[in-house]
PDB file of N, CA and C in Angstrom:
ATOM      1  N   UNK A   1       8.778  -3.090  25.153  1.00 67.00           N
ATOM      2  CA  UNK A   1       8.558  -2.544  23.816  1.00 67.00           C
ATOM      3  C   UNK A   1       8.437  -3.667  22.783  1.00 67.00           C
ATOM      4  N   UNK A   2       9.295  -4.485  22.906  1.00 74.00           N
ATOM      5  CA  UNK A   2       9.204  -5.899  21.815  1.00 74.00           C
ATOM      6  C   UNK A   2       7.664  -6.297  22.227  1.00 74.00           C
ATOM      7  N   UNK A   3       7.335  -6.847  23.437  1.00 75.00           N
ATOM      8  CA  UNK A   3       6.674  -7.449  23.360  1.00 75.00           C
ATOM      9  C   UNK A   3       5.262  -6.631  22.838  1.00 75.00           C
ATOM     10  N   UNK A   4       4.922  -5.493  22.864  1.00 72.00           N
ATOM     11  CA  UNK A   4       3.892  -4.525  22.044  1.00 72.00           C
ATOM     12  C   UNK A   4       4.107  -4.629  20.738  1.00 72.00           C
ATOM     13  N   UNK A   5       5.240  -4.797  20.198  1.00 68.00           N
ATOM     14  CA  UNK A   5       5.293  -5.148  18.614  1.00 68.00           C
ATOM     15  C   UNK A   5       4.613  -6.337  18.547  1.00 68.00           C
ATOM     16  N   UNK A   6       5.074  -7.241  19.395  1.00 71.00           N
ATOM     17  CA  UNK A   6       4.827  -8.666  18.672  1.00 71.00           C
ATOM     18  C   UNK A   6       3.207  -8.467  18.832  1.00 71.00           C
ATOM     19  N   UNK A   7       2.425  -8.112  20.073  1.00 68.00           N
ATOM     20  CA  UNK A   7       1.549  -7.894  20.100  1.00 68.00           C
ATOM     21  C   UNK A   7       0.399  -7.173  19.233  1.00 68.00           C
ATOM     22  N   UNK A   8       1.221  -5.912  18.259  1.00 66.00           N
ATOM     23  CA  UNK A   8       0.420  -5.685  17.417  1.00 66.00           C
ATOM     24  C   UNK A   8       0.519  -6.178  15.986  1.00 66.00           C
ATOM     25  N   UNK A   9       1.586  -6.567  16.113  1.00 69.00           N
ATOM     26  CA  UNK A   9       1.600  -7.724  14.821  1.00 69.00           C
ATOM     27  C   UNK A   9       0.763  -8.784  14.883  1.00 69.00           C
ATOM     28  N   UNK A  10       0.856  -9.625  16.080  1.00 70.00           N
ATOM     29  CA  UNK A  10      -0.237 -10.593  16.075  1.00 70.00           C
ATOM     30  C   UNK A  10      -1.966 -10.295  15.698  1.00 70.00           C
ATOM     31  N   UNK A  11      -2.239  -8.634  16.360  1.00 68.00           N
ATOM     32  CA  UNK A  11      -3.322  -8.021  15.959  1.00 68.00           C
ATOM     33  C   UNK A  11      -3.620  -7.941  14.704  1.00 68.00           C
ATOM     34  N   UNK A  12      -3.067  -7.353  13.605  1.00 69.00           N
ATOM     35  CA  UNK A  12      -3.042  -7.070  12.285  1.00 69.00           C
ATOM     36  C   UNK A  12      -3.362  -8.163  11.553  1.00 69.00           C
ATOM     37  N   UNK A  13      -2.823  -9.468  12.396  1.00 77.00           N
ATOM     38  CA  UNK A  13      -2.961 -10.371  11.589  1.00 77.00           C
ATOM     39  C   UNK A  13      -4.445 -11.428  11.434  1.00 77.00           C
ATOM     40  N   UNK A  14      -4.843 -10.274  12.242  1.00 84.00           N
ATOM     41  CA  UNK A  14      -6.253 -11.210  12.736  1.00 84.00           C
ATOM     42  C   UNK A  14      -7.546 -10.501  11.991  1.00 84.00           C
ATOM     43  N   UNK A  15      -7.188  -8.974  11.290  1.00 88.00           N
ATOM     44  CA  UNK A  15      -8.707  -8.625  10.171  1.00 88.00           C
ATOM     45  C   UNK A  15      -7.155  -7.906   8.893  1.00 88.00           C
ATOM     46  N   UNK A  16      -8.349  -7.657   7.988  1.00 90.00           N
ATOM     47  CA  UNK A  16      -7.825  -7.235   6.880  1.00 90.00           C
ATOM     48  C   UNK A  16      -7.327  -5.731   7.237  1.00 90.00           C
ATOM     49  N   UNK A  17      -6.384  -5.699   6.592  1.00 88.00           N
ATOM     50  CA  UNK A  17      -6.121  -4.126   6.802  1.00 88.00           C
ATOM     51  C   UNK A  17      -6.246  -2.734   6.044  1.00 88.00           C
ATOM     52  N   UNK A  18      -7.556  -3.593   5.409  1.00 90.00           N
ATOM     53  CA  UNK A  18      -8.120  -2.262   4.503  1.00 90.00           C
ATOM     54  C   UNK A  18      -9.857  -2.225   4.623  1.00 90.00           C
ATOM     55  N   UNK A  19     -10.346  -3.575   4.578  1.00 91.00           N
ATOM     56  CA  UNK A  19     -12.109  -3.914   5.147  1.00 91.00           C
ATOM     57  C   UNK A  19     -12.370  -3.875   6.221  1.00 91.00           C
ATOM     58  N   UNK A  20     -10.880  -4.785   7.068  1.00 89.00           N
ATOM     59  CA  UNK A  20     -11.198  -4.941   8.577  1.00 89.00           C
ATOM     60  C   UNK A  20     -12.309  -5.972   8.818  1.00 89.00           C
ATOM     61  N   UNK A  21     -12.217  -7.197   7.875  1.00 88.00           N
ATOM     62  CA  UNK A  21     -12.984  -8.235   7.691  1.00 88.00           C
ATOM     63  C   UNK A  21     -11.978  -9.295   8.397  1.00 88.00           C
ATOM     64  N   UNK A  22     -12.606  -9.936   9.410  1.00 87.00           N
ATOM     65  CA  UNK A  22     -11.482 -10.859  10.184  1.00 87.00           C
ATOM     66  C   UNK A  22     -11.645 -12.389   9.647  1.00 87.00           C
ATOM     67  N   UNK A  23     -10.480 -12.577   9.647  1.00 85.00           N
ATOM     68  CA  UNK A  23      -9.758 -13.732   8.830  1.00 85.00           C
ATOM     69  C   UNK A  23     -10.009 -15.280   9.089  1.00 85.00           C
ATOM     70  N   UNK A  24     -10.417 -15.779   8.408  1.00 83.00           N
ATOM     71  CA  UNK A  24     -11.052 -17.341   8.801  1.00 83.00           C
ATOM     72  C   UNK A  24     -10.735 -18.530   7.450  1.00 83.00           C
ATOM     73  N   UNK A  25     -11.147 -19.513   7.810  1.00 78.00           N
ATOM     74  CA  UNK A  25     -10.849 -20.387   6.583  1.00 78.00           C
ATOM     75  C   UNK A  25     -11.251 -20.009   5.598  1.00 78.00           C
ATOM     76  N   UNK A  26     -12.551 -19.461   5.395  1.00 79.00           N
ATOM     77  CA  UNK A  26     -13.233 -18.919   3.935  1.00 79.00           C
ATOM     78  C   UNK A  26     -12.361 -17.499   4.303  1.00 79.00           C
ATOM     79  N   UNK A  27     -12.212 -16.747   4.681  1.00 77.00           N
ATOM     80  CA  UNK A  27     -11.385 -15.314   4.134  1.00 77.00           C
ATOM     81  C   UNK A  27     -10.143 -15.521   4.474  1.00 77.00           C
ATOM     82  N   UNK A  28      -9.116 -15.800   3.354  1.00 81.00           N
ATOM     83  CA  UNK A  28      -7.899 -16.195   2.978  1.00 81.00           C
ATOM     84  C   UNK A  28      -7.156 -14.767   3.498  1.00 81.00           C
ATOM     85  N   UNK A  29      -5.754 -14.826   3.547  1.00 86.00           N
ATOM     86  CA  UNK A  29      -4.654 -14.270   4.119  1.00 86.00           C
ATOM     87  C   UNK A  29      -3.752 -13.906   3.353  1.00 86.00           C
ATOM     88  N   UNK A  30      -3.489 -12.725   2.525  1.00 87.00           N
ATOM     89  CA  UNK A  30      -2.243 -12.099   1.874  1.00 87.00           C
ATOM     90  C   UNK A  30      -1.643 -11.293   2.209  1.00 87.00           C
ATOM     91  N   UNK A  31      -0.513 -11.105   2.253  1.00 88.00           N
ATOM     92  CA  UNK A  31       0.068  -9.778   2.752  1.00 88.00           C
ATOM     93  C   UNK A  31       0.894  -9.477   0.955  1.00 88.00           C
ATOM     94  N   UNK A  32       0.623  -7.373   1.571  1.00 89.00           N
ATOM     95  CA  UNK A  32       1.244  -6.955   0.083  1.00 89.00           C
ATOM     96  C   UNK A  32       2.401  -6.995   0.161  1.00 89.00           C
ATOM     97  N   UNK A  33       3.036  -7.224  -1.168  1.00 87.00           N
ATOM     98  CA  UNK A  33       4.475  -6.993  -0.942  1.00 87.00           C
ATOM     99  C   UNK A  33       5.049  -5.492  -0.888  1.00 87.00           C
ATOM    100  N   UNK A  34       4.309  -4.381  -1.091  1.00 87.00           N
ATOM    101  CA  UNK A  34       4.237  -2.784  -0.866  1.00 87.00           C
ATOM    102  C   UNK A  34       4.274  -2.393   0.341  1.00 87.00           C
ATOM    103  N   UNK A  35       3.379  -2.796   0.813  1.00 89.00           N
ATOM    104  CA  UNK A  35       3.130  -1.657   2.592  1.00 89.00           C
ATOM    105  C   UNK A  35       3.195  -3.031   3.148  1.00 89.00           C
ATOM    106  N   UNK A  36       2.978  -4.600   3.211  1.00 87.00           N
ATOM    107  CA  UNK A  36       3.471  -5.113   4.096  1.00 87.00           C
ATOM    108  C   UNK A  36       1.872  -5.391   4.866  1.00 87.00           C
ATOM    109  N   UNK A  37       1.279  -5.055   4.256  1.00 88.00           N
ATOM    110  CA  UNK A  37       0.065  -4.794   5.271  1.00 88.00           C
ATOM    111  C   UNK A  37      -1.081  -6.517   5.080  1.00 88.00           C
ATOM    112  N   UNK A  38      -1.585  -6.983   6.671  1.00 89.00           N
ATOM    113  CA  UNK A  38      -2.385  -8.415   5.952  1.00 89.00           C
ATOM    114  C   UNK A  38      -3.453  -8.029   5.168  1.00 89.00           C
ATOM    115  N   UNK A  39      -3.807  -8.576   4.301  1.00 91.00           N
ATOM    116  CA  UNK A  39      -5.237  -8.101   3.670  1.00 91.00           C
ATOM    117  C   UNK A  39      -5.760  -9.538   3.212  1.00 91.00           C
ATOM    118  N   UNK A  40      -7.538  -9.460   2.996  1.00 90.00           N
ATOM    119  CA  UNK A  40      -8.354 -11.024   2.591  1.00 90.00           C
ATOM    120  C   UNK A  40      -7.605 -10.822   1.672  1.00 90.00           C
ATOM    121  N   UNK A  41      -8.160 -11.915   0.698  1.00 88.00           N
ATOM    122  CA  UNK A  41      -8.095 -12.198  -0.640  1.00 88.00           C
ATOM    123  C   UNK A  41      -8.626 -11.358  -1.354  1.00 88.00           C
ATOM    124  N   UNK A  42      -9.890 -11.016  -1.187  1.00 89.00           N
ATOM    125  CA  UNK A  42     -11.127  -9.655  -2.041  1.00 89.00           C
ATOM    126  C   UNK A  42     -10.102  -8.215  -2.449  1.00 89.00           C
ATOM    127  N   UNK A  43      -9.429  -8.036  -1.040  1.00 90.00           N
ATOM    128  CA  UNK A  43      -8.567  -6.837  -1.104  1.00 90.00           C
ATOM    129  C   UNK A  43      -7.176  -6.554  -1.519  1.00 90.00           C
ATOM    130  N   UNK A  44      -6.841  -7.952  -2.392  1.00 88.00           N
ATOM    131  CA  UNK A  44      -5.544  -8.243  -3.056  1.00 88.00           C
ATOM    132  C   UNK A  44      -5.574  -8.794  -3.975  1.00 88.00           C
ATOM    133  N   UNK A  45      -4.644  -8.355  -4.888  1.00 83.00           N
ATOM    134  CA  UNK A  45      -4.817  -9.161  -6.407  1.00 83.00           C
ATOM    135  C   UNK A  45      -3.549  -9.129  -6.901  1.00 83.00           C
ATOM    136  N   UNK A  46      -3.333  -9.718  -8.314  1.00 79.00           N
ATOM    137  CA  UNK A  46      -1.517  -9.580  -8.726  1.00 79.00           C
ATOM    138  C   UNK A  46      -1.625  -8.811  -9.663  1.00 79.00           C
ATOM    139  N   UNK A  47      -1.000  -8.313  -9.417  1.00 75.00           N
ATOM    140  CA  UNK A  47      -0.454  -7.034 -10.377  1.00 75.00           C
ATOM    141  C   UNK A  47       1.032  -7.340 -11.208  1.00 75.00           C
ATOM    142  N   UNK A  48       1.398  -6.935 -12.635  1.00 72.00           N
ATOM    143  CA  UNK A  48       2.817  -6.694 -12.908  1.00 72.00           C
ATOM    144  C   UNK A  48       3.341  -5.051 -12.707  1.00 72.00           C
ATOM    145  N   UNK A  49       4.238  -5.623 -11.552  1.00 70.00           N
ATOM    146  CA  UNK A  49       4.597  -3.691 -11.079  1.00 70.00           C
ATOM    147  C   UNK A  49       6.147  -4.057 -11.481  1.00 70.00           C
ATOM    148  N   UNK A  50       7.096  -3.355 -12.459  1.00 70.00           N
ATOM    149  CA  UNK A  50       8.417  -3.537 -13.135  1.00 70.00           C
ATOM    150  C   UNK A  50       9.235  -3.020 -11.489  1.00 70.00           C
ATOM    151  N   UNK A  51       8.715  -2.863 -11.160  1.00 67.00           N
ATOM    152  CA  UNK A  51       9.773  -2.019  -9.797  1.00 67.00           C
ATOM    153  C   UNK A  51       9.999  -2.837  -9.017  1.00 67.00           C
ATOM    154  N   UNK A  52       8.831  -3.573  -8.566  1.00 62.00           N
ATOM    155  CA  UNK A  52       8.758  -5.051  -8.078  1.00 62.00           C
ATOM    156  C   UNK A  52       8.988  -6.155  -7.999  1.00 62.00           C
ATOM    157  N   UNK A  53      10.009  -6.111  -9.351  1.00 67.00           N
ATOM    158  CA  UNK A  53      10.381  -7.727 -10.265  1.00 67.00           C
ATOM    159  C   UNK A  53       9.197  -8.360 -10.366  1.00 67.00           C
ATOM    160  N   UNK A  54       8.283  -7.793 -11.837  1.00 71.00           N
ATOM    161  CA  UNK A  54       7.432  -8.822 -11.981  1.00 71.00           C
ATOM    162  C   UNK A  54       6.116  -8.718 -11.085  1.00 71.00           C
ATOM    163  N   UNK A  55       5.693 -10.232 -11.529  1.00 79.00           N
ATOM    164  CA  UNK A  55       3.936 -10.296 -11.039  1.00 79.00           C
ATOM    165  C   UNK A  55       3.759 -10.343  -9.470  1.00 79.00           C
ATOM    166  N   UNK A  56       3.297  -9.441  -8.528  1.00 82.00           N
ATOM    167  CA  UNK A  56       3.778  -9.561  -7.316  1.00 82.00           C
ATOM    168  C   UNK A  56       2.172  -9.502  -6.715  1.00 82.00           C
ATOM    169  N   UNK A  57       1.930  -9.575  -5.046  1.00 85.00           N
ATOM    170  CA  UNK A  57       0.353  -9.557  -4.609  1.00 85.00           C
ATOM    171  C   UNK A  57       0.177  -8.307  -3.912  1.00 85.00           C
ATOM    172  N   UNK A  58      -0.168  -7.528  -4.350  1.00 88.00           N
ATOM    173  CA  UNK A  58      -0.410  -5.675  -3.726  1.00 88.00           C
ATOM    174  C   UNK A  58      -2.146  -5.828  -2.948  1.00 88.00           C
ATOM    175  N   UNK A  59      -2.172  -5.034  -1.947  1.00 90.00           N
ATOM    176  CA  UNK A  59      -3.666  -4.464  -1.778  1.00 90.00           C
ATOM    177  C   UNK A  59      -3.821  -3.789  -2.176  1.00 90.00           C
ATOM    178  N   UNK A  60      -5.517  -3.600  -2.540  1.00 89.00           N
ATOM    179  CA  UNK A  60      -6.267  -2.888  -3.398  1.00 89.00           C
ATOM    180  C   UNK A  60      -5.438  -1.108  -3.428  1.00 89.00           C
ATOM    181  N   UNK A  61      -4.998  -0.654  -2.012  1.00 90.00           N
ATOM    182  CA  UNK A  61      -4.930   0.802  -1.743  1.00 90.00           C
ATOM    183  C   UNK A  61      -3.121   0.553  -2.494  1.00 90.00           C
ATOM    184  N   UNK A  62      -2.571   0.141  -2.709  1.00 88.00           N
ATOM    185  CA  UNK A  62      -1.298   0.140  -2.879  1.00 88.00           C
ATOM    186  C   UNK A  62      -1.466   0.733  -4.633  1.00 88.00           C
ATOM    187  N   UNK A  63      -2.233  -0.753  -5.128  1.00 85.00           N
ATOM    188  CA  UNK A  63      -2.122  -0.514  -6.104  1.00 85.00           C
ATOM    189  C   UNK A  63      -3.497   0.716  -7.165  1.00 85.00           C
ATOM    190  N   UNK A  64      -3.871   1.126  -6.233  1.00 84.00           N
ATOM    191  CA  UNK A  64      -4.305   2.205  -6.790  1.00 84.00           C
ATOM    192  C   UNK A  64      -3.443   3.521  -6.844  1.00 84.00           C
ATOM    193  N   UNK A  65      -2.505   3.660  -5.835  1.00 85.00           N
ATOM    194  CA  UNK A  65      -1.750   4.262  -5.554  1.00 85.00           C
ATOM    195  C   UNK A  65      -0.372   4.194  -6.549  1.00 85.00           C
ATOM    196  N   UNK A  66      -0.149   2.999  -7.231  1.00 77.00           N
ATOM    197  CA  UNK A  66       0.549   2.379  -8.369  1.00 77.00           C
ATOM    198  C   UNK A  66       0.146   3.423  -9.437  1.00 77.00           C
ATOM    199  N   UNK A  67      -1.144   3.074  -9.735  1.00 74.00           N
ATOM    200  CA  UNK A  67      -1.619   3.567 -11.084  1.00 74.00           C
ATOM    201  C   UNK A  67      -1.961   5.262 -11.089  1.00 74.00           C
ATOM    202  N   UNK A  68      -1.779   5.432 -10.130  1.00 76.00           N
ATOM    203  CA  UNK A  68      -2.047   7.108  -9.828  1.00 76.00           C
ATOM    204  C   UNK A  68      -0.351   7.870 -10.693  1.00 76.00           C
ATOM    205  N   UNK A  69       0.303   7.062  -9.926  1.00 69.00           N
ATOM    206  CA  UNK A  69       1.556   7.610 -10.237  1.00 69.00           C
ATOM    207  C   UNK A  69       2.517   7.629 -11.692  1.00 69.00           C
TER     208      UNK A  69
END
């Protein structure tokens, strides 16, 4: 069972997890601090979320999901 985690963690970490654009020197690597999820650069930005302490790096779906609420 561990080793299927580590395994799909290692997966995730290899395309974005919202384009599914796989990750290379030109497409940079963020993970949100919300869902945790890897995403490029294109699909993350900083946001000030007060819940968050401050200016933090969300994907695009998080923080739409922010402003909905």
């Amino acid at each position: 069972l561990e080793a299927a985690l580590r395994a799909n963690r290692a997966l995730a970490k290899q395309k974005c997890g919202v384009c599914t654009r796989r990750f290379s020197v030109l497409c940079g690597i963020s993970q949100c601090r919300q869902c945790s999820n890897y995403v490029c650069m294109t699909c993350s930005g900083s946001f000030d979320v007060p819940d968050l302490d401050g200016v933090v790096r969300l994907c695009s779906q998080c923080c739409v999901a922010i402003k909905t609420e």
